């Protein structure tokens, strides 16, 4: 019952007018920057960080947290409406969400995303409250060897993201791995694939590639059609999800929440993996896997739930151990430190109102987001009826501003344009960009962890089999591989058959 | 005709006012401060915290622009290419600024970079888990002697502050350590807490601000103990010749008139001395250590020479 008392303390803190106000402000700001492609929460929080000097500690932190999960909501809106994922986590949402929008079901995709996210956010928030301290010690047991096995698992799962032949998907993953290698290699200090361009020393930014191969490519392709028809292929149908949509979405939301909460705890890449893994899982358990990539509701619900759950649970290592699990959390850590609060076990004891106040505010913030976002769906969907000749210059402009603002340089904008052209060629070759992005994100993680594992084990690969978590992950990877090969073997034959007939 | 006369008069008066404004640096337009690292990082937060106090001293407006990349080379290049009118400055961090010039030709002319003011000197340090058997660098060295290569130390890459400190300790104590590369101190901290590595390199300023019950420091790599860690013995006190600290300051193009540079340097001094700023610096565990333009420029060559010696050790590793 002590837990309930603490939660009450948290709600007491979070429900003060000041804190409620900053929670709302953060959630609104977050939604806004999430909707604007390329302007990420990391940059926004960095700019607002100095302002939090002048706020009470909890209010400042609540606002920053609100921006973070608000951006998760907003990010899926552009992914669904105009095929523009602003972050790694919404890449997957774009796959089926955008298809749904094209079919005139943008409203139900947005509603499913919002409700799924809210449910997942609620569960994960309580997860943080109940099991946070316990789960954090599990996260610590993930060493380099475990990460290597996890990344291999994730990369294999990425092949499911593509509709076409497995071979093309693997090709795209490998290309993504190659892109991930660009930059100065930290372990050797050598430049790799930089072509002597100083702008490439730190590698390519995720947003540059995502906006290129998704945003720019989409615009080129839409303009290619003589009518310049834009997003809508068929007429707008109903705004709200049908009963059938709900029936398909619920189990997916539940599974996505589980996957997201669990993977979000892992520092370094866990939260990114969650939406990808949820998507693969849905496609695997689905009775109609061929609908994935054609606008499957479960393909939106699962990953959306997973990424929101992951966003919440990535607070666990920060709050309980003082360890930020990604750049966003590192920024949150500086926000704490600016106020002289050092997150960690001590804070749990000495300043429980900070921890529990934040936990409670996260739930309130999620509630606010649903309330803000559901009525907005009508407006967002209306956006699709704007003639494309008016819509696309605006999208293009926001993309360019977003890309420029990452490092304040024009080089990145040109690079994104190059990726847009490349993405267009990929489209024509029927290669999908999803696996490429996952390869790009996971590749560097796989490489650095592999190197660490090898340095620590003195070059002996047996470390991957001796450590239990790593072994379990490898066995799971092998099982997934077998599952994949068997039915896909059958299916490719079917497809080949059909093509022969046609 | 009347129009023309009026317009000419207007244009003339505008020209005059522009000319006059140029004369009174720095109130003509906002001063652009290029920060060489991403928003939210230690360097960025420090400059953003300090800027309002410099603004107050100069009566000018300062805008911060982040131009991260290539350890600062992008920012130094941008700063040296801007018009040398005193309206463009950049952050400057050592040892990065010095080490990048050792291996290859950099894209800017180092002779054009003039130091304006040092704000912080943050000594390097090695930390271990709080429950570790090591309590000092001596303990760690003794263990490494008995078990060569068994002590794994997290660093953020080849030639970084931590790696250079590790090489010095290896040489000075005659031991063999295993450096493990991480993408940033936070990743290394996680691995240390999980027991996947035995120690890691980190700046004192970053450590003092972190959870005390989890880690302890073994020593600091400065000539003198930092103001924020007066109880932590230096490596020298423990008998090892390891000196490695990170300095953070401000630089301008050398073509900027010296009067302007000095004026800025003095304004930074007053800003750093402002009790309000001191309070904030304390909260952020900033090891303040001001040096004027003149003092810092005088000290730098010796620092560069010592780094050159250490850099030879990196070369041997390659």
mmCIF file of C-alpha atoms in Angstrom, chain A residues 154-424:
data_model
loop_
_atom_site.group_PDB
_atom_site.id
_atom_site.type_symbol
_atom_site.label_atom_id
_atom_site.label_comp_id
_atom_site.label_asym_id
_atom_site.label_seq_id
_atom_site.Cartn_x
_atom_site.Cartn_y
_atom_site.Cartn_z
ATOM 1 C CA UNK A 154 16.366 -6.770 -34.569
ATOM 2 C CA UNK A 155 18.048 -6.780 -37.974
ATOM 3 C CA UNK A 156 16.522 -10.090 -38.896
ATOM 4 C CA UNK A 157 13.143 -8.809 -37.775
ATOM 5 C CA UNK A 158 13.627 -5.881 -40.149
ATOM 6 C CA UNK A 159 13.250 -8.076 -43.194
ATOM 7 C CA UNK A 160 9.583 -8.420 -42.238
ATOM 8 C CA UNK A 161 9.126 -4.697 -42.798
ATOM 9 C CA UNK A 162 9.234 -5.126 -46.546
ATOM 10 C CA UNK A 163 6.454 -6.433 -48.724
ATOM 11 C CA UNK A 164 8.618 -7.648 -51.571
ATOM 12 C CA UNK A 165 11.136 -10.445 -51.829
ATOM 13 C CA UNK A 166 13.321 -11.122 -48.792
ATOM 14 C CA UNK A 167 16.465 -10.713 -50.842
ATOM 15 C CA UNK A 168 15.668 -7.086 -51.668
ATOM 16 C CA UNK A 169 14.940 -6.391 -48.007
ATOM 17 C CA UNK A 170 18.291 -7.858 -46.999
ATOM 18 C CA UNK A 171 19.974 -5.763 -49.669
ATOM 19 C CA UNK A 172 18.384 -2.652 -48.209
ATOM 20 C CA UNK A 173 19.466 -3.593 -44.690
ATOM 21 C CA UNK A 174 23.027 -4.022 -45.886
ATOM 22 C CA UNK A 175 22.909 -0.668 -47.621
ATOM 23 C CA UNK A 176 21.656 0.826 -44.361
ATOM 24 C CA UNK A 177 24.558 -0.759 -42.491
ATOM 25 C CA UNK A 178 26.929 0.825 -44.993
ATOM 26 C CA UNK A 179 25.400 4.273 -44.479
ATOM 27 C CA UNK A 180 25.731 3.781 -40.732
ATOM 28 C CA UNK A 181 29.492 3.418 -41.116
ATOM 29 C CA UNK A 182 30.031 6.885 -42.557
ATOM 30 C CA UNK A 183 32.101 9.085 -40.277
ATOM 31 C CA UNK A 184 35.125 8.890 -38.010
ATOM 32 C CA UNK A 185 35.442 5.514 -36.365
ATOM 33 C CA UNK A 186 35.886 6.136 -32.658
ATOM 34 C CA UNK A 187 37.958 3.031 -31.937
ATOM 35 C CA UNK A 188 40.594 3.661 -34.580
ATOM 36 C CA UNK A 189 40.213 7.376 -35.284
ATOM 37 C CA UNK A 190 40.070 6.620 -39.015
ATOM 38 C CA UNK A 191 37.731 8.343 -41.451
ATOM 39 C CA UNK A 192 35.359 5.989 -43.210
ATOM 40 C CA UNK A 193 33.408 6.822 -46.377
ATOM 41 C CA UNK A 194 33.624 10.544 -45.663
ATOM 42 C CA UNK A 195 35.035 11.448 -49.114
ATOM 43 C CA UNK A 196 37.093 14.003 -47.246
ATOM 44 C CA UNK A 197 33.983 16.058 -46.480
ATOM 45 C CA UNK A 198 34.244 17.552 -43.010
ATOM 46 C CA UNK A 199 30.426 17.562 -42.751
ATOM 47 C CA UNK A 200 30.444 13.764 -42.836
ATOM 48 C CA UNK A 201 32.944 13.298 -39.989
ATOM 49 C CA UNK A 202 30.160 12.621 -37.503
ATOM 50 C CA UNK A 203 28.165 10.461 -39.870
ATOM 51 C CA UNK A 204 24.821 11.182 -41.458
ATOM 52 C CA UNK A 205 21.896 12.274 -39.328
ATOM 53 C CA UNK A 206 18.863 10.010 -39.210
ATOM 54 C CA UNK A 207 16.479 12.843 -40.080
ATOM 55 C CA UNK A 208 18.429 13.613 -43.272
ATOM 56 C CA UNK A 209 17.922 10.102 -44.581
ATOM 57 C CA UNK A 210 14.333 9.744 -43.338
ATOM 58 C CA UNK A 211 13.184 13.026 -44.868
ATOM 59 C CA UNK A 212 15.037 12.184 -48.067
ATOM 60 C CA UNK A 213 13.825 8.672 -48.734
ATOM 61 C CA UNK A 214 10.341 9.164 -47.302
ATOM 62 C CA UNK A 215 9.388 12.836 -47.630
ATOM 63 C CA UNK A 216 11.142 13.970 -50.794
ATOM 64 C CA UNK A 217 10.615 10.674 -52.575
ATOM 65 C CA UNK A 218 6.913 10.751 -51.824
ATOM 66 C CA UNK A 219 6.594 14.238 -53.265
ATOM 67 C CA UNK A 220 8.490 13.302 -56.434
ATOM 68 C CA UNK A 221 6.312 10.277 -56.924
ATOM 69 C CA UNK A 222 3.057 12.147 -56.326
ATOM 70 C CA UNK A 223 4.041 14.855 -58.781
ATOM 71 C CA UNK A 224 4.926 12.273 -61.365
ATOM 72 C CA UNK A 225 1.252 11.536 -61.849
ATOM 73 C CA UNK A 226 -0.172 13.886 -64.413
ATOM 74 C CA UNK A 227 -3.062 14.932 -62.202
ATOM 75 C CA UNK A 228 -0.722 15.431 -59.256
ATOM 76 C CA UNK A 229 -3.335 13.691 -57.189
ATOM 77 C CA UNK A 230 -1.460 13.834 -53.892
ATOM 78 C CA UNK A 231 -2.139 11.586 -50.973
ATOM 79 C CA UNK A 232 -5.746 10.546 -51.422
ATOM 80 C CA UNK A 233 -6.234 7.678 -53.806
ATOM 81 C CA UNK A 234 -9.826 6.904 -52.903
ATOM 82 C CA UNK A 235 -12.494 9.085 -51.359
ATOM 83 C CA UNK A 236 -12.421 9.982 -47.688
ATOM 84 C CA UNK A 237 -14.474 7.461 -45.816
ATOM 85 C CA UNK A 238 -15.651 7.687 -42.242
ATOM 86 C CA UNK A 239 -13.582 9.596 -39.701
ATOM 87 C CA UNK A 240 -13.728 7.081 -36.882
ATOM 88 C CA UNK A 241 -12.506 3.502 -36.723
ATOM 89 C CA UNK A 242 -15.118 0.851 -37.394
ATOM 90 C CA UNK A 243 -15.950 -1.859 -34.911
ATOM 91 C CA UNK A 244 -13.914 -4.196 -37.085
ATOM 92 C CA UNK A 245 -10.921 -1.844 -36.875
ATOM 93 C CA UNK A 246 -11.167 -1.881 -33.085
ATOM 94 C CA UNK A 247 -11.412 -5.641 -33.012
ATOM 95 C CA UNK A 248 -8.169 -5.912 -34.963
ATOM 96 C CA UNK A 249 -6.404 -3.121 -33.107
ATOM 97 C CA UNK A 250 -6.900 -4.142 -29.478
ATOM 98 C CA UNK A 251 -4.805 -7.298 -29.345
ATOM 99 C CA UNK A 252 -2.113 -5.496 -31.328
ATOM 100 C CA UNK A 253 -2.105 -2.634 -28.831
ATOM 101 C CA UNK A 254 -1.744 -5.085 -25.961
ATOM 102 C CA UNK A 255 1.200 -6.867 -27.559
ATOM 103 C CA UNK A 256 2.797 -3.589 -28.620
ATOM 104 C CA UNK A 257 2.548 -2.259 -25.079
ATOM 105 C CA UNK A 258 4.332 -5.316 -23.739
ATOM 106 C CA UNK A 259 7.108 -5.164 -26.313
ATOM 107 C CA UNK A 260 7.568 -1.405 -25.903
ATOM 108 C CA UNK A 261 7.614 -1.346 -22.119
ATOM 109 C CA UNK A 262 10.189 -4.095 -22.037
ATOM 110 C CA UNK A 263 12.533 -2.837 -24.754
ATOM 111 C CA UNK A 264 12.247 0.799 -23.676
ATOM 112 C CA UNK A 265 14.062 0.002 -20.446
ATOM 113 C CA UNK A 266 17.227 -1.013 -22.277
ATOM 114 C CA UNK A 267 19.620 1.893 -22.609
ATOM 115 C CA UNK A 268 20.940 2.513 -26.110
ATOM 116 C CA UNK A 269 18.592 1.591 -28.913
ATOM 117 C CA UNK A 270 15.945 -0.256 -26.958
ATOM 118 C CA UNK A 271 13.184 2.261 -27.541
ATOM 119 C CA UNK A 272 14.043 2.499 -31.240
ATOM 120 C CA UNK A 273 13.809 -1.238 -31.650
ATOM 121 C CA UNK A 274 10.428 -1.446 -29.961
ATOM 122 C CA UNK A 275 8.244 -0.215 -32.822
ATOM 123 C CA UNK A 276 10.114 -2.359 -35.345
ATOM 124 C CA UNK A 277 9.805 -5.437 -33.185
ATOM 125 C CA UNK A 278 6.110 -4.812 -32.554
ATOM 126 C CA UNK A 279 5.501 -4.585 -36.285
ATOM 127 C CA UNK A 280 7.319 -7.852 -36.996
ATOM 128 C CA UNK A 281 5.407 -9.513 -34.183
ATOM 129 C CA UNK A 282 2.042 -8.352 -35.557
ATOM 130 C CA UNK A 283 2.875 -9.538 -39.028
ATOM 131 C CA UNK A 284 3.954 -12.909 -37.667
ATOM 132 C CA UNK A 285 0.888 -13.564 -35.521
ATOM 133 C CA UNK A 286 -1.561 -12.137 -38.042
ATOM 134 C CA UNK A 287 -3.828 -14.513 -39.917
ATOM 135 C CA UNK A 288 -3.672 -12.180 -42.886
ATOM 136 C CA UNK A 289 -0.021 -11.126 -43.142
ATOM 137 C CA UNK A 290 -0.487 -10.154 -46.782
ATOM 138 C CA UNK A 291 -2.532 -7.135 -45.616
ATOM 139 C CA UNK A 292 0.538 -5.660 -43.945
ATOM 140 C CA UNK A 293 1.948 -2.891 -46.058
ATOM 141 C CA UNK A 294 -1.471 -2.429 -47.656
ATOM 142 C CA UNK A 295 -3.038 -0.579 -44.739
ATOM 143 C CA UNK A 296 -3.427 -3.087 -41.901
ATOM 144 C CA UNK A 297 -4.882 -1.558 -38.742
ATOM 145 C CA UNK A 298 -2.762 -3.825 -36.561
ATOM 146 C CA UNK A 299 0.334 -2.530 -38.375
ATOM 147 C CA UNK A 300 -0.434 0.930 -37.017
ATOM 148 C CA UNK A 301 -1.791 0.000 -33.607
ATOM 149 C CA UNK A 302 1.016 -2.337 -32.499
ATOM 150 C CA UNK A 303 4.014 -0.132 -33.317
ATOM 151 C CA UNK A 304 2.297 3.049 -32.086
ATOM 152 C CA UNK A 305 1.548 1.433 -28.742
ATOM 153 C CA UNK A 306 5.091 0.100 -28.601
ATOM 154 C CA UNK A 307 6.790 3.399 -29.299
ATOM 155 C CA UNK A 308 4.756 5.273 -26.736
ATOM 156 C CA UNK A 309 5.260 2.594 -24.100
ATOM 157 C CA UNK A 310 8.975 2.639 -24.922
ATOM 158 C CA UNK A 311 9.082 6.422 -24.574
ATOM 159 C CA UNK A 312 7.662 6.151 -21.058
ATOM 160 C CA UNK A 313 9.735 3.259 -19.883
ATOM 161 C CA UNK A 314 12.967 4.824 -21.136
ATOM 162 C CA UNK A 315 12.553 7.109 -18.112
ATOM 163 C CA UNK A 316 13.204 4.121 -15.863
ATOM 164 C CA UNK A 317 16.997 3.980 -16.143
ATOM 165 C CA UNK A 318 17.183 7.769 -15.849
ATOM 166 C CA UNK A 319 15.009 8.094 -12.770
ATOM 167 C CA UNK A 320 16.212 5.056 -10.896
ATOM 168 C CA UNK A 321 19.889 4.911 -11.829
ATOM 169 C CA UNK A 322 20.615 8.374 -13.141
ATOM 170 C CA UNK A 323 21.544 6.901 -16.518
ATOM 171 C CA UNK A 324 20.039 8.415 -19.665
ATOM 172 C CA UNK A 325 19.175 5.793 -22.280
ATOM 173 C CA UNK A 326 19.226 8.104 -25.316
ATOM 174 C CA UNK A 327 19.956 11.687 -26.351
ATOM 175 C CA UNK A 328 16.571 12.847 -25.196
ATOM 176 C CA UNK A 329 17.098 11.413 -21.754
ATOM 177 C CA UNK A 330 20.578 12.938 -21.614
ATOM 178 C CA UNK A 331 18.909 16.279 -22.149
ATOM 179 C CA UNK A 332 16.452 15.506 -19.344
ATOM 180 C CA UNK A 333 19.406 14.635 -17.145
ATOM 181 C CA UNK A 334 20.913 18.078 -17.719
ATOM 182 C CA UNK A 335 17.537 19.574 -16.829
ATOM 183 C CA UNK A 336 17.648 17.746 -13.507
ATOM 184 C CA UNK A 337 21.253 18.680 -12.847
ATOM 185 C CA UNK A 338 20.668 22.363 -13.614
ATOM 186 C CA UNK A 339 18.281 22.316 -10.676
ATOM 187 C CA UNK A 340 20.797 20.567 -8.487
ATOM 188 C CA UNK A 341 18.881 17.283 -8.522
ATOM 189 C CA UNK A 342 20.876 14.179 -9.293
ATOM 190 C CA UNK A 343 18.529 11.434 -10.459
ATOM 191 C CA UNK A 344 19.245 8.062 -8.932
ATOM 192 C CA UNK A 345 18.359 5.881 -5.963
ATOM 193 C CA UNK A 346 19.034 8.712 -3.535
ATOM 194 C CA UNK A 347 16.421 10.951 -5.119
ATOM 195 C CA UNK A 348 13.836 8.192 -4.751
ATOM 196 C CA UNK A 349 14.476 8.292 -1.018
ATOM 197 C CA UNK A 350 15.076 11.947 -0.330
ATOM 198 C CA UNK A 351 12.848 13.706 -2.849
ATOM 199 C CA UNK A 352 10.060 11.248 -3.659
ATOM 200 C CA UNK A 353 7.809 14.082 -4.796
ATOM 201 C CA UNK A 354 10.060 14.638 -7.843
ATOM 202 C CA UNK A 355 9.950 11.032 -9.030
ATOM 203 C CA UNK A 356 6.300 10.398 -8.277
ATOM 204 C CA UNK A 357 5.213 13.838 -9.399
ATOM 205 C CA UNK A 358 6.813 13.217 -12.770
ATOM 206 C CA UNK A 359 5.288 9.736 -13.054
ATOM 207 C CA UNK A 360 1.826 11.079 -12.280
ATOM 208 C CA UNK A 361 2.255 13.988 -14.670
ATOM 209 C CA UNK A 362 3.204 11.619 -17.458
ATOM 210 C CA UNK A 363 -0.143 9.914 -17.141
ATOM 211 C CA UNK A 364 -1.997 13.224 -16.975
ATOM 212 C CA UNK A 365 -0.027 14.426 -19.972
ATOM 213 C CA UNK A 366 -1.012 11.363 -21.970
ATOM 214 C CA UNK A 367 -4.641 11.965 -21.094
ATOM 215 C CA UNK A 368 -4.342 15.573 -22.215
ATOM 216 C CA UNK A 369 -2.807 14.456 -25.493
ATOM 217 C CA UNK A 370 -5.740 12.211 -26.291
ATOM 218 C CA UNK A 371 -8.139 15.003 -25.447
ATOM 219 C CA UNK A 372 -6.173 17.438 -27.610
ATOM 220 C CA UNK A 373 -5.620 15.055 -30.480
ATOM 221 C CA UNK A 374 -8.934 13.294 -30.987
ATOM 222 C CA UNK A 375 -10.897 16.449 -31.899
ATOM 223 C CA UNK A 376 -7.971 17.546 -34.096
ATOM 224 C CA UNK A 377 -8.265 14.449 -36.271
ATOM 225 C CA UNK A 378 -11.053 16.040 -38.292
ATOM 226 C CA UNK A 379 -8.831 19.028 -39.002
ATOM 227 C CA UNK A 380 -5.808 16.925 -39.923
ATOM 228 C CA UNK A 381 -7.813 14.814 -42.309
ATOM 229 C CA UNK A 382 -9.250 17.935 -43.958
ATOM 230 C CA UNK A 383 -5.648 18.815 -44.724
ATOM 231 C CA UNK A 384 -5.563 15.955 -47.184
ATOM 232 C CA UNK A 385 -8.317 17.528 -49.253
ATOM 233 C CA UNK A 386 -6.171 20.629 -49.830
ATOM 234 C CA UNK A 387 -5.042 20.539 -53.476
ATOM 235 C CA UNK A 388 -1.647 18.917 -53.672
ATOM 236 C CA UNK A 389 -0.140 21.787 -55.651
ATOM 237 C CA UNK A 390 -0.674 23.910 -52.532
ATOM 238 C CA UNK A 391 0.191 21.236 -50.023
ATOM 239 C CA UNK A 392 3.493 19.989 -51.366
ATOM 240 C CA UNK A 393 5.439 23.278 -51.361
ATOM 241 C CA UNK A 394 4.519 23.634 -47.688
ATOM 242 C CA UNK A 395 5.676 20.102 -46.907
ATOM 243 C CA UNK A 396 8.864 20.719 -48.861
ATOM 244 C CA UNK A 397 9.512 23.932 -46.967
ATOM 245 C CA UNK A 398 9.041 22.346 -43.558
ATOM 246 C CA UNK A 399 11.276 19.444 -44.559
ATOM 247 C CA UNK A 400 14.062 21.819 -45.593
ATOM 248 C CA UNK A 401 13.734 23.929 -42.443
ATOM 249 C CA UNK A 402 13.770 20.777 -40.318
ATOM 250 C CA UNK A 403 16.840 19.333 -42.003
ATOM 251 C CA UNK A 404 18.682 22.652 -41.899
ATOM 252 C CA UNK A 405 17.980 23.114 -38.214
ATOM 253 C CA UNK A 406 19.704 19.891 -37.170
ATOM 254 C CA UNK A 407 23.205 21.300 -37.600
ATOM 255 C CA UNK A 408 22.438 24.721 -39.080
ATOM 256 C CA UNK A 409 24.000 23.876 -42.421
ATOM 257 C CA UNK A 410 22.884 23.746 -46.025
ATOM 258 C CA UNK A 411 25.000 20.658 -46.689
ATOM 259 C CA UNK A 412 22.432 18.504 -44.924
ATOM 260 C CA UNK A 413 19.591 19.865 -47.057
ATOM 261 C CA UNK A 414 21.482 19.002 -50.241
ATOM 262 C CA UNK A 415 22.287 15.579 -48.827
ATOM 263 C CA UNK A 416 18.607 14.983 -48.030
ATOM 264 C CA UNK A 417 17.724 15.969 -51.595
ATOM 265 C CA UNK A 418 20.237 13.392 -52.808
ATOM 266 C CA UNK A 419 18.595 10.782 -50.636
ATOM 267 C CA UNK A 420 15.243 11.841 -52.062
ATOM 268 C CA UNK A 421 16.492 11.039 -55.544
ATOM 269 C CA UNK A 422 18.008 7.772 -54.349
ATOM 270 C CA UNK A 423 14.713 6.917 -52.673
ATOM 271 C CA UNK A 424 12.931 7.547 -55.970
#
